[in-house]
Amino acid sequence: MTKWGNSLGVRIPQAFAERTKLREGTTVDVLVRDDEIVIRRKKYTLEDLLAKVTPDNIHGETDWGAAVGREEW
């Protein structure tokens, strides 16, 4: 444990990070089960993601140019 501001920080060994495919910036959940702390990758549902779409952050259509090959638009 390391002091980080008013909180405590935990270092994850590189071997664990590689095995679990965690890297800097990965969003995780921290859970307490009885007397254990569980750190797991955050799993998003489609509903979670769509709830963040608002009229202010939705974009319009993107023009990718004329069809090439057998594409249909």
Short mmCIF file of N, CA and C in Angstrom, two decimals:
data_model
loop_
_atom_site.label_atom_id
_atom_site.label_comp_id
_atom_site.label_asym_id
_atom_site.label_seq_id
_atom_site.Cartn_x
_atom_site.Cartn_y
_atom_site.Cartn_z
N MET A 1 0.84 -1.18 0.00
CA MET A 1 0.00 0.00 0.00
C MET A 1 0.88 1.24 0.00
N THR A 2 0.42 2.24 -0.73
CA THR A 2 1.11 3.51 -0.79
C THR A 2 0.12 4.62 -0.54
N LYS A 3 0.51 5.62 0.18
CA LYS A 3 -0.35 6.77 0.41
C LYS A 3 -0.45 7.56 -0.89
N TRP A 4 -1.67 7.93 -1.27
CA TRP A 4 -1.91 8.69 -2.50
C TRP A 4 -2.94 9.75 -2.14
N GLY A 5 -2.49 10.95 -1.78
CA GLY A 5 -3.40 11.97 -1.28
C GLY A 5 -3.99 11.50 0.03
N ASN A 6 -5.31 11.53 0.14
CA ASN A 6 -5.98 11.03 1.34
C ASN A 6 -6.35 9.55 1.22
N SER A 7 -5.94 8.92 0.12
CA SER A 7 -6.32 7.54 -0.15
C SER A 7 -5.11 6.63 -0.07
N LEU A 8 -5.34 5.34 -0.27
CA LEU A 8 -4.27 4.36 -0.38
C LEU A 8 -4.24 3.82 -1.80
N GLY A 9 -3.04 3.60 -2.32
CA GLY A 9 -2.88 3.06 -3.66
C GLY A 9 -2.31 1.66 -3.61
N VAL A 10 -2.68 0.82 -4.56
CA VAL A 10 -2.19 -0.55 -4.66
C VAL A 10 -1.44 -0.68 -5.97
N ARG A 11 -0.25 -1.25 -5.94
CA ARG A 11 0.51 -1.50 -7.17
C ARG A 11 0.18 -2.92 -7.65
N ILE A 12 -0.03 -3.04 -8.93
CA ILE A 12 -0.32 -4.35 -9.52
C ILE A 12 0.94 -4.80 -10.26
N PRO A 13 1.50 -5.94 -9.89
CA PRO A 13 2.71 -6.42 -10.57
C PRO A 13 2.48 -6.60 -12.07
N GLN A 14 3.52 -6.35 -12.85
CA GLN A 14 3.43 -6.43 -14.31
C GLN A 14 2.89 -7.77 -14.78
N ALA A 15 3.33 -8.86 -14.16
CA ALA A 15 2.86 -10.19 -14.56
C ALA A 15 1.35 -10.32 -14.40
N PHE A 16 0.80 -9.77 -13.32
CA PHE A 16 -0.65 -9.80 -13.12
C PHE A 16 -1.35 -8.94 -14.16
N ALA A 17 -0.80 -7.76 -14.42
CA ALA A 17 -1.40 -6.85 -15.40
C ALA A 17 -1.44 -7.50 -16.78
N GLU A 18 -0.36 -8.15 -17.17
CA GLU A 18 -0.32 -8.81 -18.48
C GLU A 18 -1.32 -9.96 -18.53
N ARG A 19 -1.37 -10.75 -17.47
CA ARG A 19 -2.28 -11.91 -17.44
C ARG A 19 -3.74 -11.48 -17.54
N THR A 20 -4.08 -10.36 -16.92
CA THR A 20 -5.47 -9.89 -16.90
C THR A 20 -5.74 -8.82 -17.95
N LYS A 21 -4.72 -8.50 -18.77
CA LYS A 21 -4.84 -7.51 -19.84
C LYS A 21 -5.22 -6.12 -19.30
N LEU A 22 -4.73 -5.81 -18.10
CA LEU A 22 -4.93 -4.48 -17.53
C LEU A 22 -3.77 -3.59 -17.95
N ARG A 23 -4.08 -2.34 -18.24
CA ARG A 23 -3.03 -1.37 -18.54
C ARG A 23 -3.47 -0.01 -18.03
N GLU A 24 -2.58 0.93 -18.05
CA GLU A 24 -2.88 2.26 -17.56
C GLU A 24 -4.13 2.80 -18.27
N GLY A 25 -5.06 3.31 -17.48
CA GLY A 25 -6.29 3.86 -18.03
C GLY A 25 -7.45 2.89 -18.06
N THR A 26 -7.20 1.61 -17.81
CA THR A 26 -8.29 0.62 -17.77
C THR A 26 -9.24 0.96 -16.63
N THR A 27 -10.53 0.98 -16.91
CA THR A 27 -11.53 1.25 -15.89
C THR A 27 -11.83 -0.04 -15.14
N VAL A 28 -11.79 0.03 -13.80
CA VAL A 28 -12.04 -1.14 -12.98
C VAL A 28 -13.09 -0.84 -11.93
N ASP A 29 -13.72 -1.88 -11.43
CA ASP A 29 -14.60 -1.81 -10.26
C ASP A 29 -13.82 -2.32 -9.07
N VAL A 30 -14.02 -1.71 -7.92
CA VAL A 30 -13.41 -2.17 -6.68
C VAL A 30 -14.55 -2.57 -5.76
N LEU A 31 -14.57 -3.83 -5.36
CA LEU A 31 -15.65 -4.38 -4.54
C LEU A 31 -15.10 -4.86 -3.21
N VAL A 32 -15.94 -4.84 -2.20
CA VAL A 32 -15.60 -5.41 -0.90
C VAL A 32 -16.50 -6.61 -0.66
N ARG A 33 -15.87 -7.77 -0.45
CA ARG A 33 -16.59 -9.00 -0.13
C ARG A 33 -16.07 -9.50 1.20
N ASP A 34 -16.92 -9.45 2.21
CA ASP A 34 -16.48 -9.82 3.56
C ASP A 34 -15.24 -9.00 3.91
N ASP A 35 -14.09 -9.65 4.08
CA ASP A 35 -12.88 -8.92 4.42
C ASP A 35 -11.89 -8.88 3.25
N GLU A 36 -12.38 -9.08 2.01
CA GLU A 36 -11.53 -9.06 0.83
C GLU A 36 -11.84 -7.84 -0.04
N ILE A 37 -10.83 -7.38 -0.76
CA ILE A 37 -11.00 -6.34 -1.77
C ILE A 37 -10.83 -7.01 -3.12
N VAL A 38 -11.78 -6.84 -4.02
CA VAL A 38 -11.75 -7.45 -5.34
C VAL A 38 -11.66 -6.33 -6.38
N ILE A 39 -10.68 -6.42 -7.26
CA ILE A 39 -10.52 -5.45 -8.35
C ILE A 39 -10.81 -6.20 -9.64
N ARG A 40 -11.76 -5.71 -10.43
CA ARG A 40 -12.08 -6.38 -11.69
C ARG A 40 -12.34 -5.34 -12.77
N ARG A 41 -12.10 -5.75 -13.99
CA ARG A 41 -12.31 -4.87 -15.15
C ARG A 41 -13.78 -4.47 -15.20
N LYS A 42 -14.04 -3.21 -15.46
CA LYS A 42 -15.41 -2.71 -15.57
C LYS A 42 -16.04 -3.29 -16.83
N LYS A 43 -17.22 -3.85 -16.69
CA LYS A 43 -17.95 -4.39 -17.84
C LYS A 43 -19.11 -3.46 -18.14
N TYR A 44 -19.16 -2.99 -19.35
CA TYR A 44 -20.22 -2.08 -19.77
C TYR A 44 -21.30 -2.84 -20.51
N THR A 45 -22.55 -2.48 -20.27
CA THR A 45 -23.65 -3.04 -21.05
C THR A 45 -24.01 -2.02 -22.12
N LEU A 46 -24.74 -2.46 -23.10
CA LEU A 46 -25.21 -1.55 -24.14
C LEU A 46 -26.04 -0.43 -23.52
N GLU A 47 -26.85 -0.77 -22.52
CA GLU A 47 -27.67 0.24 -21.85
C GLU A 47 -26.80 1.30 -21.17
N ASP A 48 -25.70 0.86 -20.53
CA ASP A 48 -24.76 1.80 -19.90
C ASP A 48 -24.21 2.78 -20.92
N LEU A 49 -23.78 2.25 -22.06
CA LEU A 49 -23.18 3.09 -23.09
C LEU A 49 -24.20 4.03 -23.72
N LEU A 50 -25.39 3.51 -24.04
CA LEU A 50 -26.40 4.36 -24.67
C LEU A 50 -26.93 5.44 -23.73
N ALA A 51 -26.89 5.20 -22.43
CA ALA A 51 -27.35 6.20 -21.46
C ALA A 51 -26.48 7.44 -21.50
N LYS A 52 -25.25 7.32 -22.02
CA LYS A 52 -24.35 8.47 -22.09
C LYS A 52 -24.53 9.28 -23.37
N VAL A 53 -25.36 8.81 -24.30
CA VAL A 53 -25.61 9.55 -25.53
C VAL A 53 -26.66 10.63 -25.26
N THR A 54 -26.31 11.85 -25.60
CA THR A 54 -27.22 12.98 -25.40
C THR A 54 -27.30 13.78 -26.69
N PRO A 55 -28.28 14.66 -26.82
CA PRO A 55 -28.34 15.52 -28.01
C PRO A 55 -27.08 16.37 -28.18
N ASP A 56 -26.37 16.64 -27.09
CA ASP A 56 -25.17 17.47 -27.17
C ASP A 56 -23.94 16.71 -27.68
N ASN A 57 -23.90 15.37 -27.50
CA ASN A 57 -22.69 14.65 -27.92
C ASN A 57 -22.92 13.69 -29.09
N ILE A 58 -24.12 13.67 -29.63
CA ILE A 58 -24.38 12.81 -30.80
C ILE A 58 -23.97 13.56 -32.06
N HIS A 59 -23.42 12.86 -33.01
CA HIS A 59 -22.98 13.52 -34.24
C HIS A 59 -23.87 13.11 -35.40
N GLY A 60 -23.79 13.85 -36.46
CA GLY A 60 -24.57 13.56 -37.65
C GLY A 60 -23.89 12.51 -38.52
N GLU A 61 -24.39 12.41 -39.74
CA GLU A 61 -23.83 11.43 -40.67
C GLU A 61 -22.41 11.83 -41.08
N THR A 62 -21.62 10.82 -41.48
CA THR A 62 -20.27 11.04 -41.98
C THR A 62 -20.25 10.65 -43.44
N ASP A 63 -19.73 11.53 -44.28
CA ASP A 63 -19.63 11.25 -45.72
C ASP A 63 -18.30 10.54 -45.97
N TRP A 64 -18.37 9.27 -46.33
CA TRP A 64 -17.18 8.49 -46.59
C TRP A 64 -16.79 8.50 -48.06
N GLY A 65 -17.50 9.29 -48.87
CA GLY A 65 -17.17 9.37 -50.29
C GLY A 65 -17.97 8.36 -51.11
N ALA A 66 -17.63 8.31 -52.38
CA ALA A 66 -18.34 7.43 -53.31
C ALA A 66 -18.02 5.97 -53.01
N ALA A 67 -18.97 5.09 -53.37
CA ALA A 67 -18.78 3.65 -53.18
C ALA A 67 -17.61 3.17 -54.04
N VAL A 68 -16.89 2.19 -53.50
CA VAL A 68 -15.77 1.59 -54.23
C VAL A 68 -16.03 0.09 -54.26
N GLY A 69 -15.92 -0.50 -55.42
CA GLY A 69 -16.18 -1.93 -55.51
C GLY A 69 -17.66 -2.23 -55.54
N ARG A 70 -18.10 -3.24 -54.81
CA ARG A 70 -19.50 -3.67 -54.85
C ARG A 70 -20.30 -3.18 -53.63
N GLU A 71 -19.86 -2.12 -52.99
CA GLU A 71 -20.57 -1.59 -51.82
C GLU A 71 -21.90 -1.01 -52.25
N GLU A 72 -22.86 -1.07 -51.36
CA GLU A 72 -24.16 -0.47 -51.61
C GLU A 72 -24.45 0.55 -50.53
N TRP A 73 -24.98 1.69 -50.89
CA TRP A 73 -25.33 2.73 -49.91
C TRP A 73 -26.81 2.94 -49.89
#
